[in-house]
Amino acid sequence: MEELLEQLADILEIDEIKPQDEFESFEDWDSLSVLSIIAMVQSKYKIVLTATEVRNSKTAQGLFELIKNKG
Amino acid sequence: MTLYNPMDLTGKTIVITGAASGIGKATAILLSKLNANLILLDINEKGLNDTKSQCKPDDFIGTVDLTDESAVETILKEAVSIRGKVNGFAHIAGIPSIAPIKAITKKEAQRILEINTLPALYLAKILSNKKYKAEESCSFVLISSVYANVGSSANVLYTMSKAAIQGITKSLAIEFAPKKIRVNCVAPGFIKTQMGEKINHFFDSEHDTLIESMHPLGLGTPEDIANSIAFLLSDASKWTTGAIFNIDGGFCAQ
Ligand SMILES: NC(=O)c1ccc[n+]([C@@H]2O[C@H](COP(=O)([O-])OP(=O)(O)OC[C@H]3O[C@@H](n4cnc5c(N)ncnc54)[C@H](O)[C@@H]3O)[C@@H](O)[C@H]2O)c1
C-alpha cells in the first residue's frame, strides 16, 4: 500500500495522498491520470485495469483493493 | 490471353514481419494470391501456422523475437538457403504504447523502439547485402502510423517509434537508390486488429465512436493496408521511393 500511495502522489503531483482521499478532490485528477494509473499498474504489478475500473475505485484504498482482487 | 496484372509478384521472394496477425497476416494472404514466395516471421508460432495455412504450402515460417538481431539474421540465412534470395520485405510487426509522459520509463521507451523501429534498420542492413538480396528489383516497405503525422495525447512513445520510421524511409531511399532498392512507408489510420484490443482497456466505451468519427471513410480493414503494401512491393511502383502513403480513410486530410 505504501508503494502505491507514493506512486499515486507522484502521478497527482502532490506530496502525500491518504488511503481515503477521493481522487476527484485533487486538482490534477483528469483523464490522463487514469491512463497514467493504468500504465503504472500494468508495468509495476502486471495487472490490466480498465479506465472504468480505475474511475470507480474512487480512492487509493479502493484502487489498492481492486489491484489485490485482480492479482 | 492472360490477364494483365501490374501487381503480379510471380518469382519474387518477400519477407513479412508480424505475419501472425492483423495487417501482417492480411498482407501475407494477399501477396500469396499475387503469387509471391513468402518468408513469414513473427514471435507467435500458432498465428504463423494459421497464416501459412492460407498461403502456399512451401512458404517459409520463422518464429523469432525481432528484438534479437542475431536471431533474425540466423533465420534469414536459413530462409534464403531454402527459398532463394529476397526481393523485398515489409516490416509490419509492432506494438502499441499508451502512457502519458509522467508514466513512461526509459526501459519502456527502449522496448517500443526495439520492436517498432530498430528491426527496420537491421532488416534493411541484412537484406540489402548481396548475400541475401536478389539481383532483380528490390523494395522495402515500412509501417508508420497516422500518429507520426498528427499529435496524440498519451501516445508519445508510439509516436516516436513511428515518426522515426518515416525518417528511416527517406534516408534509406536516398542511400539505396544507386543500388536500385526502393524504400517506402505506409502510415495507416485505425484498423480493427488485435493491436486495438491490447489497448482497449485504457479507454471508455465512447472512445471507439470518437475514433471512428475521425475517419471520413470510416475505419479501415487489414486488407486496405495490405493492398498498398502489395503495390509498393510490386514493379507497379518502380518509380516510387522515399514516399509516405497515408492510407487512413481521410484521417490526415482534415
Ligand atoms: N491496427 C491499427 O490501427 C494500426 C494503425 C496504424 C499503424 N499500425 C501498425 O501496423 C502494424 C501491424 O499492426 P496490427 O494492427 O496488425 O497489429 P497486431 O497486433 O494484429 O499484429 C502485430 C504482430 O506483430 C507481432 N510481434 C509483436 N512483437 C514482436 C516481436 N518482438 N517479434 C516478432 N513479432 C512480434 C505480433 O505477434 C503480431 O502478430 C504495426 O506496426 C502497427 O503499429 C496499426
mmCIF file of C-alpha atoms and ligand atoms in Angstrom:
data_model
loop_
_atom_site.group_PDB
_atom_site.id
_atom_site.type_symbol
_atom_site.label_atom_id
_atom_site.label_comp_id
_atom_site.label_asym_id
_atom_site.label_seq_id
_atom_site.Cartn_x
_atom_site.Cartn_y
_atom_site.Cartn_z
ATOM 1 C CA MET A 1 0.000 0.000 0.000
ATOM 2 C CA GLU A 2 2.843 2.383 0.951
ATOM 3 C CA GLU A 3 4.418 1.989 -2.506
ATOM 4 C CA LEU A 4 1.089 2.503 -4.263
ATOM 5 C CA LEU A 5 0.446 5.701 -2.260
ATOM 6 C CA GLU A 6 3.833 7.056 -3.322
ATOM 7 C CA GLN A 7 3.168 6.258 -6.972
ATOM 8 C CA LEU A 8 -0.266 7.886 -6.830
ATOM 9 C CA ALA A 9 1.165 11.004 -5.181
ATOM 10 C CA ASP A 10 3.695 11.155 -7.996
ATOM 11 C CA ILE A 11 1.008 10.912 -10.683
ATOM 12 C CA LEU A 12 -1.159 13.557 -8.966
ATOM 13 C CA GLU A 13 1.862 15.819 -8.355
ATOM 14 C CA ILE A 14 1.253 16.116 -4.623
ATOM 15 C CA ASP A 15 3.464 15.394 -1.597
ATOM 16 C CA GLU A 16 1.195 12.867 0.023
ATOM 17 C CA ILE A 17 -2.082 11.011 -0.515
ATOM 18 C CA LYS A 18 -4.068 9.204 2.191
ATOM 19 C CA PRO A 19 -5.924 5.936 1.563
ATOM 20 C CA GLN A 20 -9.372 7.555 1.935
ATOM 21 C CA ASP A 21 -8.713 10.677 -0.188
ATOM 22 C CA GLU A 22 -11.079 10.916 -3.164
ATOM 23 C CA PHE A 23 -9.178 11.073 -6.470
ATOM 24 C CA GLU A 24 -11.633 13.661 -7.754
ATOM 25 C CA SER A 25 -10.745 16.067 -4.953
ATOM 26 C CA PHE A 26 -7.281 16.604 -6.450
ATOM 27 C CA GLU A 27 -6.686 19.471 -8.836
ATOM 28 C CA ASP A 28 -4.601 17.339 -11.196
ATOM 29 C CA TRP A 29 -7.099 14.462 -11.467
ATOM 30 C CA ASP A 30 -8.090 14.113 -15.132
ATOM 31 C CA SER A 31 -8.366 11.532 -17.914
ATOM 32 C CA LEU A 32 -4.566 11.451 -18.240
ATOM 33 C CA SER A 33 -4.288 10.495 -14.556
ATOM 34 C CA VAL A 34 -6.488 7.478 -15.310
ATOM 35 C CA LEU A 35 -4.203 6.483 -18.220
ATOM 36 C CA SER A 36 -1.125 7.001 -16.014
ATOM 37 C CA ILE A 37 -2.559 4.738 -13.304
ATOM 38 C CA ILE A 38 -3.411 2.009 -15.836
ATOM 39 C CA ALA A 39 0.092 2.199 -17.352
ATOM 40 C CA MET A 40 1.776 2.266 -13.917
ATOM 41 C CA VAL A 41 -0.234 -0.695 -12.557
ATOM 42 C CA GLN A 42 0.403 -2.675 -15.746
ATOM 43 C CA SER A 43 4.167 -2.123 -15.627
ATOM 44 C CA LYS A 44 4.646 -2.458 -11.809
ATOM 45 C CA TYR A 45 2.100 -5.157 -10.944
ATOM 46 C CA LYS A 46 1.479 -6.810 -14.346
ATOM 47 C CA ILE A 47 -2.256 -6.291 -13.832
ATOM 48 C CA VAL A 48 -4.530 -4.891 -16.517
ATOM 49 C CA LEU A 49 -7.138 -2.428 -15.249
ATOM 50 C CA THR A 50 -9.818 -0.736 -17.340
ATOM 51 C CA ALA A 51 -10.491 3.009 -17.300
ATOM 52 C CA THR A 52 -13.944 2.383 -15.801
ATOM 53 C CA GLU A 53 -12.490 0.238 -13.002
ATOM 54 C CA VAL A 54 -9.953 2.931 -12.106
ATOM 55 C CA ARG A 55 -12.628 5.678 -12.086
ATOM 56 C CA ASN A 56 -14.974 3.539 -9.995
ATOM 57 C CA SER A 57 -12.276 2.728 -7.436
ATOM 58 C CA LYS A 58 -12.553 6.391 -6.331
ATOM 59 C CA THR A 59 -9.794 6.361 -3.656
ATOM 60 C CA ALA A 60 -6.287 4.956 -3.133
ATOM 61 C CA GLN A 61 -7.808 2.345 -0.807
ATOM 62 C CA GLY A 62 -10.334 1.399 -3.496
ATOM 63 C CA LEU A 63 -7.571 1.103 -6.073
ATOM 64 C CA PHE A 64 -5.454 -0.988 -3.697
ATOM 65 C CA GLU A 65 -8.344 -3.428 -3.235
ATOM 66 C CA LEU A 66 -9.023 -3.542 -6.955
ATOM 67 C CA ILE A 67 -5.391 -4.480 -7.631
ATOM 68 C CA LYS A 68 -5.460 -7.078 -4.825
ATOM 69 C CA ASN A 69 -8.649 -8.680 -6.172
ATOM 70 C CA LYS A 70 -7.357 -8.795 -9.745
ATOM 71 C CA GLY A 71 -3.881 -10.010 -8.767
ATOM 72 C CA MET B 1 -4.939 -14.199 -73.330
ATOM 73 C CA THR B 2 -3.500 -13.996 -69.784
ATOM 74 C CA LEU B 3 -4.979 -11.299 -67.619
ATOM 75 C CA TYR B 4 -2.696 -8.238 -67.197
ATOM 76 C CA ASN B 5 -1.804 -7.699 -63.536
ATOM 77 C CA PRO B 6 0.752 -4.947 -62.815
ATOM 78 C CA MET B 7 0.941 -6.083 -59.181
ATOM 79 C CA ASP B 8 1.846 -9.660 -60.086
ATOM 80 C CA LEU B 9 4.625 -10.937 -57.768
ATOM 81 C CA THR B 10 5.437 -14.188 -59.524
ATOM 82 C CA GLY B 11 9.047 -15.197 -58.898
ATOM 83 C CA LYS B 12 9.567 -12.673 -56.103
ATOM 84 C CA THR B 13 10.509 -13.700 -52.587
ATOM 85 C CA ILE B 14 9.265 -11.358 -49.865
ATOM 86 C CA VAL B 15 9.908 -11.283 -46.108
ATOM 87 C CA ILE B 16 6.971 -10.219 -43.913
ATOM 88 C CA THR B 17 7.333 -9.480 -40.194
ATOM 89 C CA GLY B 18 4.269 -9.553 -37.953
ATOM 90 C CA ALA B 19 2.735 -12.153 -40.261
ATOM 91 C CA ALA B 20 0.827 -13.943 -37.484
ATOM 92 C CA SER B 21 -1.900 -11.343 -37.060
ATOM 93 C CA GLY B 22 -3.810 -8.340 -38.364
ATOM 94 C CA ILE B 23 -2.195 -6.337 -41.165
ATOM 95 C CA GLY B 24 0.803 -8.707 -41.489
ATOM 96 C CA LYS B 25 -1.465 -11.701 -41.890
ATOM 97 C CA ALA B 26 -3.696 -9.966 -44.455
ATOM 98 C CA THR B 27 -0.560 -8.910 -46.360
ATOM 99 C CA ALA B 28 0.787 -12.477 -46.426
ATOM 100 C CA ILE B 29 -2.507 -13.805 -47.770
ATOM 101 C CA LEU B 30 -2.730 -11.078 -50.432
ATOM 102 C CA LEU B 31 0.907 -11.475 -51.561
ATOM 103 C CA SER B 32 0.319 -15.200 -51.805
ATOM 104 C CA LYS B 33 -2.664 -14.555 -54.113
ATOM 105 C CA LEU B 34 -0.305 -12.371 -56.178
ATOM 106 C CA ASN B 35 1.929 -15.454 -56.390
ATOM 107 C CA ALA B 36 4.870 -14.283 -54.256
ATOM 108 C CA ASN B 37 7.088 -16.723 -52.366
ATOM 109 C CA LEU B 38 6.986 -15.795 -48.709
ATOM 110 C CA ILE B 39 9.237 -15.797 -45.667
ATOM 111 C CA LEU B 40 6.904 -15.161 -42.742
ATOM 112 C CA LEU B 41 8.340 -14.020 -39.404
ATOM 113 C CA ASP B 42 6.632 -13.460 -36.053
ATOM 114 C CA ILE B 43 7.057 -14.283 -32.383
ATOM 115 C CA ASN B 44 3.669 -16.043 -32.373
ATOM 116 C CA GLU B 45 4.132 -19.544 -33.801
ATOM 117 C CA LYS B 46 0.473 -20.558 -33.644
ATOM 118 C CA GLY B 47 -0.601 -17.453 -35.561
ATOM 119 C CA LEU B 48 2.147 -18.020 -38.134
ATOM 120 C CA ASN B 49 0.914 -21.554 -38.767
ATOM 121 C CA ASP B 50 -2.602 -20.256 -39.246
ATOM 122 C CA THR B 51 -1.376 -17.644 -41.757
ATOM 123 C CA LYS B 52 0.699 -20.243 -43.602
ATOM 124 C CA SER B 53 -2.349 -22.489 -43.971
ATOM 125 C CA GLN B 54 -3.834 -19.691 -46.104
ATOM 126 C CA CYS B 55 -0.666 -19.197 -48.207
ATOM 127 C CA LYS B 56 1.474 -21.554 -50.299
ATOM 128 C CA PRO B 57 2.467 -24.850 -48.631
ATOM 129 C CA ASP B 58 6.193 -24.314 -49.225
ATOM 130 C CA ASP B 59 6.324 -20.787 -47.793
ATOM 131 C CA PHE B 60 8.904 -20.437 -45.013
ATOM 132 C CA ILE B 61 7.793 -19.600 -41.490
ATOM 133 C CA GLY B 62 10.222 -18.487 -38.804
ATOM 134 C CA THR B 63 9.298 -17.991 -35.159
ATOM 135 C CA VAL B 64 11.606 -15.268 -33.936
ATOM 136 C CA ASP B 65 11.697 -12.389 -31.484
ATOM 137 C CA LEU B 66 12.505 -9.461 -33.767
ATOM 138 C CA THR B 67 14.315 -7.638 -30.977
ATOM 139 C CA ASP B 68 17.077 -10.253 -31.254
ATOM 140 C CA GLU B 69 19.158 -9.049 -34.222
ATOM 141 C CA SER B 70 21.416 -12.099 -34.450
ATOM 142 C CA ALA B 71 18.432 -14.486 -34.258
ATOM 143 C CA VAL B 72 16.839 -12.530 -37.120
ATOM 144 C CA GLU B 73 19.986 -12.859 -39.233
ATOM 145 C CA THR B 74 20.264 -16.589 -38.474
ATOM 146 C CA ILE B 75 16.682 -17.251 -39.504
ATOM 147 C CA LEU B 76 17.001 -15.142 -42.678
ATOM 148 C CA LYS B 77 20.144 -17.055 -43.627
ATOM 149 C CA GLU B 78 18.245 -20.319 -43.266
ATOM 150 C CA ALA B 79 15.199 -18.976 -45.125
ATOM 151 C CA VAL B 80 17.290 -17.700 -48.060
ATOM 152 C CA SER B 81 19.092 -21.031 -48.346
ATOM 153 C CA ILE B 82 15.682 -22.686 -48.752
ATOM 154 C CA ARG B 83 13.544 -20.072 -50.563
ATOM 155 C CA GLY B 84 16.243 -18.209 -52.509
ATOM 156 C CA LYS B 85 17.362 -14.589 -52.430
ATOM 157 C CA VAL B 86 14.936 -11.892 -51.415
ATOM 158 C CA ASN B 87 13.225 -9.159 -53.489
ATOM 159 C CA GLY B 88 11.994 -7.172 -50.541
ATOM 160 C CA PHE B 89 10.492 -7.041 -47.099
ATOM 161 C CA ALA B 90 7.638 -5.447 -45.209
ATOM 162 C CA HIS B 91 8.309 -4.737 -41.540
ATOM 163 C CA ILE B 92 4.789 -4.867 -40.157
ATOM 164 C CA ALA B 93 5.295 -6.239 -36.616
ATOM 165 C CA GLY B 94 4.625 -3.630 -33.975
ATOM 166 C CA ILE B 95 3.191 -2.934 -30.558
ATOM 167 C CA PRO B 96 1.156 -0.051 -29.149
ATOM 168 C CA SER B 97 2.040 2.014 -26.096
ATOM 169 C CA ILE B 98 -0.422 4.173 -24.210
ATOM 170 C CA ALA B 99 1.152 6.223 -21.420
ATOM 171 C CA PRO B 100 1.225 9.928 -20.568
ATOM 172 C CA ILE B 101 4.744 11.328 -20.268
ATOM 173 C CA LYS B 102 4.673 11.111 -16.468
ATOM 174 C CA ALA B 103 4.099 7.332 -16.647
ATOM 175 C CA ILE B 104 6.839 6.498 -19.142
ATOM 176 C CA THR B 105 10.171 4.891 -18.347
ATOM 177 C CA LYS B 106 13.391 4.649 -20.324
ATOM 178 C CA LYS B 107 13.006 0.863 -20.299
ATOM 179 C CA GLU B 108 9.564 1.070 -21.930
ATOM 180 C CA ALA B 109 10.832 3.612 -24.478
ATOM 181 C CA GLN B 110 13.617 1.209 -25.425
ATOM 182 C CA ARG B 111 11.196 -1.725 -25.671
ATOM 183 C CA ILE B 112 8.939 0.164 -28.097
ATOM 184 C CA LEU B 113 11.868 1.220 -30.289
ATOM 185 C CA GLU B 114 13.297 -2.299 -30.215
ATOM 186 C CA ILE B 115 10.132 -3.760 -31.747
ATOM 187 C CA ASN B 116 8.617 -0.971 -33.838
ATOM 188 C CA THR B 117 11.707 0.757 -35.177
ATOM 189 C CA LEU B 118 15.104 -0.907 -34.865
ATOM 190 C CA PRO B 119 14.235 -4.094 -36.813
ATOM 191 C CA ALA B 120 13.608 -1.816 -39.830
ATOM 192 C CA LEU B 121 17.293 -0.878 -39.668
ATOM 193 C CA TYR B 122 18.759 -4.330 -39.353
ATOM 194 C CA LEU B 123 16.325 -5.928 -41.811
ATOM 195 C CA ALA B 124 17.426 -3.258 -44.315
ATOM 196 C CA LYS B 125 21.086 -3.867 -43.452
ATOM 197 C CA ILE B 126 20.844 -7.635 -43.802
ATOM 198 C CA LEU B 127 18.551 -7.779 -46.835
ATOM 199 C CA SER B 128 20.420 -5.152 -48.871
ATOM 200 C CA ASN B 129 23.512 -7.353 -48.661
ATOM 201 C CA LYS B 130 24.236 -9.246 -51.897
ATOM 202 C CA LYS B 131 24.379 -12.482 -49.884
ATOM 203 C CA TYR B 132 20.618 -12.180 -49.323
ATOM 204 C CA LYS B 133 19.335 -9.736 -51.968
ATOM 205 C CA ALA B 134 18.082 -10.913 -55.357
ATOM 206 C CA GLU B 135 19.710 -9.310 -58.426
ATOM 207 C CA GLU B 136 16.406 -8.027 -59.819
ATOM 208 C CA SER B 137 14.026 -5.445 -58.397
ATOM 209 C CA CYS B 138 14.068 -4.915 -54.658
ATOM 210 C CA SER B 139 11.614 -2.996 -52.465
ATOM 211 C CA PHE B 140 11.453 -2.387 -48.712
ATOM 212 C CA VAL B 141 8.196 -1.306 -47.021
ATOM 213 C CA LEU B 142 7.995 0.086 -43.500
ATOM 214 C CA ILE B 143 4.861 0.697 -41.441
ATOM 215 C CA SER B 144 4.369 4.015 -39.696
ATOM 216 C CA SER B 145 1.042 5.400 -38.428
ATOM 217 C CA VAL B 146 -1.206 8.442 -38.722
ATOM 218 C CA TYR B 147 0.169 9.209 -35.266
ATOM 219 C CA ALA B 148 3.518 10.043 -36.799
ATOM 220 C CA ASN B 149 1.705 12.768 -38.769
ATOM 221 C CA VAL B 150 -0.574 14.210 -36.097
ATOM 222 C CA GLY B 151 -0.054 14.583 -32.367
ATOM 223 C CA SER B 152 -1.925 12.450 -29.872
ATOM 224 C CA SER B 153 -2.033 12.622 -26.086
ATOM 225 C CA ALA B 154 -0.582 9.741 -24.010
ATOM 226 C CA ASN B 155 0.944 8.289 -27.153
ATOM 227 C CA VAL B 156 4.428 9.792 -27.192
ATOM 228 C CA LEU B 157 6.428 6.539 -27.255
ATOM 229 C CA TYR B 158 4.430 5.022 -30.095
ATOM 230 C CA THR B 159 4.574 8.322 -31.999
ATOM 231 C CA MET B 160 8.338 8.489 -31.514
ATOM 232 C CA SER B 161 8.776 4.970 -32.858
ATOM 233 C CA LYS B 162 6.556 5.607 -35.892
ATOM 234 C CA ALA B 163 7.946 9.069 -36.737
ATOM 235 C CA ALA B 164 11.412 7.518 -36.737
ATOM 236 C CA ILE B 165 10.162 5.026 -39.337
ATOM 237 C CA GLN B 166 9.342 7.925 -41.679
ATOM 238 C CA GLY B 167 12.848 9.364 -41.258
ATOM 239 C CA ILE B 168 14.410 5.962 -41.870
ATOM 240 C CA THR B 169 12.293 5.579 -45.030
ATOM 241 C CA LYS B 170 13.558 8.812 -46.558
ATOM 242 C CA SER B 171 17.216 8.394 -45.643
ATOM 243 C CA LEU B 172 17.408 4.791 -46.805
ATOM 244 C CA ALA B 173 15.560 5.660 -50.031
ATOM 245 C CA ILE B 174 18.418 8.031 -50.890
ATOM 246 C CA GLU B 175 21.182 5.740 -49.655
ATOM 247 C CA PHE B 176 19.820 2.735 -51.564
ATOM 248 C CA ALA B 177 18.771 4.475 -54.808
ATOM 249 C CA PRO B 178 22.128 3.693 -56.520
ATOM 250 C CA LYS B 179 21.566 0.031 -55.629
ATOM 251 C CA LYS B 180 18.050 0.242 -57.149
ATOM 252 C CA ILE B 181 16.472 -0.697 -53.845
ATOM 253 C CA ARG B 182 13.286 1.282 -53.202
ATOM 254 C CA VAL B 183 12.202 2.169 -49.652
ATOM 255 C CA ASN B 184 8.677 3.344 -48.901
ATOM 256 C CA CYS B 185 6.335 3.670 -45.981
ATOM 257 C CA VAL B 186 2.644 3.187 -45.283
ATOM 258 C CA ALA B 187 1.048 5.241 -42.495
ATOM 259 C CA PRO B 188 -2.261 3.560 -41.637
ATOM 260 C CA GLY B 189 -5.287 5.014 -39.890
ATOM 261 C CA PHE B 190 -7.242 2.846 -37.440
ATOM 262 C CA ILE B 191 -7.743 -0.769 -38.372
ATOM 263 C CA LYS B 192 -9.572 -3.218 -36.133
ATOM 264 C CA THR B 193 -6.915 -5.820 -35.179
ATOM 265 C CA GLN B 194 -5.511 -7.410 -32.034
ATOM 266 C CA MET B 195 -3.438 -4.256 -31.559
ATOM 267 C CA GLY B 196 -6.580 -2.254 -30.761
ATOM 268 C CA GLU B 197 -7.776 -4.989 -28.400
ATOM 269 C CA LYS B 198 -4.484 -4.735 -26.479
ATOM 270 C CA ILE B 199 -5.146 -1.081 -25.580
ATOM 271 C CA ASN B 200 -8.955 -1.041 -25.362
ATOM 272 C CA HIS B 201 -8.931 -1.190 -21.552
ATOM 273 C CA PHE B 202 -7.345 2.272 -21.393
ATOM 274 C CA PHE B 203 -10.444 3.923 -22.786
ATOM 275 C CA ASP B 204 -14.106 4.450 -22.009
ATOM 276 C CA SER B 205 -16.712 2.962 -24.313
ATOM 277 C CA GLU B 206 -17.251 6.256 -26.209
ATOM 278 C CA HIS B 207 -13.649 6.100 -27.436
ATOM 279 C CA ASP B 208 -14.497 3.726 -30.328
ATOM 280 C CA THR B 209 -17.162 6.116 -31.644
ATOM 281 C CA LEU B 210 -14.764 9.050 -31.348
ATOM 282 C CA ILE B 211 -12.019 7.217 -33.274
ATOM 283 C CA GLU B 212 -14.453 6.173 -35.989
ATOM 284 C CA SER B 213 -15.670 9.754 -36.382
ATOM 285 C CA MET B 214 -12.077 10.882 -37.040
ATOM 286 C CA HIS B 215 -12.054 8.814 -40.271
ATOM 287 C CA PRO B 216 -14.160 10.406 -43.043
ATOM 288 C CA LEU B 217 -14.393 6.996 -44.785
ATOM 289 C CA GLY B 218 -14.923 5.072 -41.517
ATOM 290 C CA LEU B 219 -12.453 2.575 -40.050
ATOM 291 C CA GLY B 220 -10.245 0.535 -42.375
ATOM 292 C CA THR B 221 -9.616 -3.185 -42.737
ATOM 293 C CA PRO B 222 -6.256 -5.020 -42.733
ATOM 294 C CA GLU B 223 -6.805 -5.649 -46.458
ATOM 295 C CA ASP B 224 -6.897 -1.881 -47.153
ATOM 296 C CA ILE B 225 -3.333 -1.643 -45.834
ATOM 297 C CA ALA B 226 -2.216 -4.914 -47.446
ATOM 298 C CA ASN B 227 -3.242 -3.525 -50.874
ATOM 299 C CA SER B 228 -0.926 -0.533 -50.525
ATOM 300 C CA ILE B 229 1.945 -2.723 -49.275
ATOM 301 C CA ALA B 230 1.498 -5.065 -52.256
ATOM 302 C CA PHE B 231 1.595 -2.093 -54.636
ATOM 303 C CA LEU B 232 4.838 -0.828 -53.067
ATOM 304 C CA LEU B 233 6.447 -4.282 -53.239
ATOM 305 C CA SER B 234 5.448 -4.777 -56.871
ATOM 306 C CA ASP B 235 7.034 -3.306 -60.000
ATOM 307 C CA ALA B 236 3.871 -1.200 -60.464
ATOM 308 C CA SER B 237 5.555 1.252 -58.078
ATOM 309 C CA LYS B 238 9.013 1.049 -59.685
ATOM 310 C CA TRP B 239 9.385 4.867 -59.804
ATOM 311 C CA THR B 240 8.292 5.342 -56.178
ATOM 312 C CA THR B 241 10.839 5.676 -53.402
ATOM 313 C CA GLY B 242 11.037 7.626 -50.138
ATOM 314 C CA ALA B 243 7.259 8.027 -50.205
ATOM 315 C CA ILE B 244 4.933 8.037 -47.214
ATOM 316 C CA PHE B 245 1.475 6.731 -48.154
ATOM 317 C CA ASN B 246 -1.301 7.862 -45.803
ATOM 318 C CA ILE B 247 -3.803 5.014 -46.065
ATOM 319 C CA ASP B 248 -6.198 6.311 -43.476
ATOM 320 C CA GLY B 249 -9.743 6.853 -44.763
ATOM 321 C CA GLY B 250 -9.079 10.604 -44.868
ATOM 322 C CA PHE B 251 -7.823 10.950 -41.260
ATOM 323 C CA CYS B 252 -4.897 13.204 -42.214
ATOM 324 C CA ALA B 253 -6.794 15.161 -44.870
ATOM 325 C CA GLN B 254 -8.630 17.163 -42.199
HETATM 326 N N1 LIG C 1 -4.192 -1.501 -36.186
HETATM 327 C C1 LIG C 1 -4.072 -0.196 -36.379
HETATM 328 O O1 LIG C 1 -4.993 0.568 -36.200
HETATM 329 C C2 LIG C 1 -2.756 0.386 -36.836
HETATM 330 C C3 LIG C 1 -2.705 1.751 -37.180
HETATM 331 C C4 LIG C 1 -1.506 2.307 -37.588
HETATM 332 C C5 LIG C 1 -0.362 1.515 -37.657
HETATM 333 N N2 LIG C 1 -0.439 0.199 -37.313
HETATM 334 C C6 LIG C 1 0.790 -0.584 -37.405
HETATM 335 O O2 LIG C 1 0.576 -1.716 -38.211
HETATM 336 C C7 LIG C 1 1.411 -2.784 -37.795
HETATM 337 C C8 LIG C 1 0.597 -4.048 -37.608
HETATM 338 O O3 LIG C 1 -0.369 -3.822 -36.613
HETATM 339 P P1 LIG C 1 -1.631 -4.774 -36.393
HETATM 340 O O4 LIG C 1 -2.760 -3.872 -36.086
HETATM 341 O O5 LIG C 1 -1.757 -5.753 -37.481
HETATM 342 O O6 LIG C 1 -1.210 -5.466 -35.006
HETATM 343 P P2 LIG C 1 -1.335 -6.975 -34.490
HETATM 344 O O7 LIG C 1 -1.161 -6.878 -33.007
HETATM 345 O O8 LIG C 1 -2.567 -7.620 -35.020
HETATM 346 O O9 LIG C 1 -0.052 -7.681 -35.138
HETATM 347 C C9 LIG C 1 1.256 -7.363 -34.755
HETATM 348 C C10 LIG C 1 2.119 -8.595 -34.910
HETATM 349 O O10 LIG C 1 3.462 -8.277 -34.506
HETATM 350 C C11 LIG C 1 3.985 -9.386 -33.803
HETATM 351 N N3 LIG C 1 5.065 -9.007 -32.897
HETATM 352 C C12 LIG C 1 4.997 -8.163 -31.827
HETATM 353 N N4 LIG C 1 6.172 -8.123 -31.189
HETATM 354 C C13 LIG C 1 7.015 -8.953 -31.861
HETATM 355 C C14 LIG C 1 8.387 -9.335 -31.679
HETATM 356 N N5 LIG C 1 9.115 -8.865 -30.664
HETATM 357 N N6 LIG C 1 8.927 -10.202 -32.550
HETATM 358 C C15 LIG C 1 8.195 -10.703 -33.571
HETATM 359 N N7 LIG C 1 6.914 -10.383 -33.796
HETATM 360 C C16 LIG C 1 6.319 -9.517 -32.949
HETATM 361 C C17 LIG C 1 2.785 -9.926 -33.017
HETATM 362 O O11 LIG C 1 2.996 -11.260 -32.585
HETATM 363 C C18 LIG C 1 1.656 -9.775 -34.025
HETATM 364 O O12 LIG C 1 1.488 -10.942 -34.801
HETATM 365 C C19 LIG C 1 2.105 -2.298 -36.512
HETATM 366 O O13 LIG C 1 3.411 -1.861 -36.825
HETATM 367 C C20 LIG C 1 1.247 -1.140 -36.073
HETATM 368 O O14 LIG C 1 1.985 -0.199 -35.325
HETATM 369 C C21 LIG C 1 -1.592 -0.391 -36.908
#
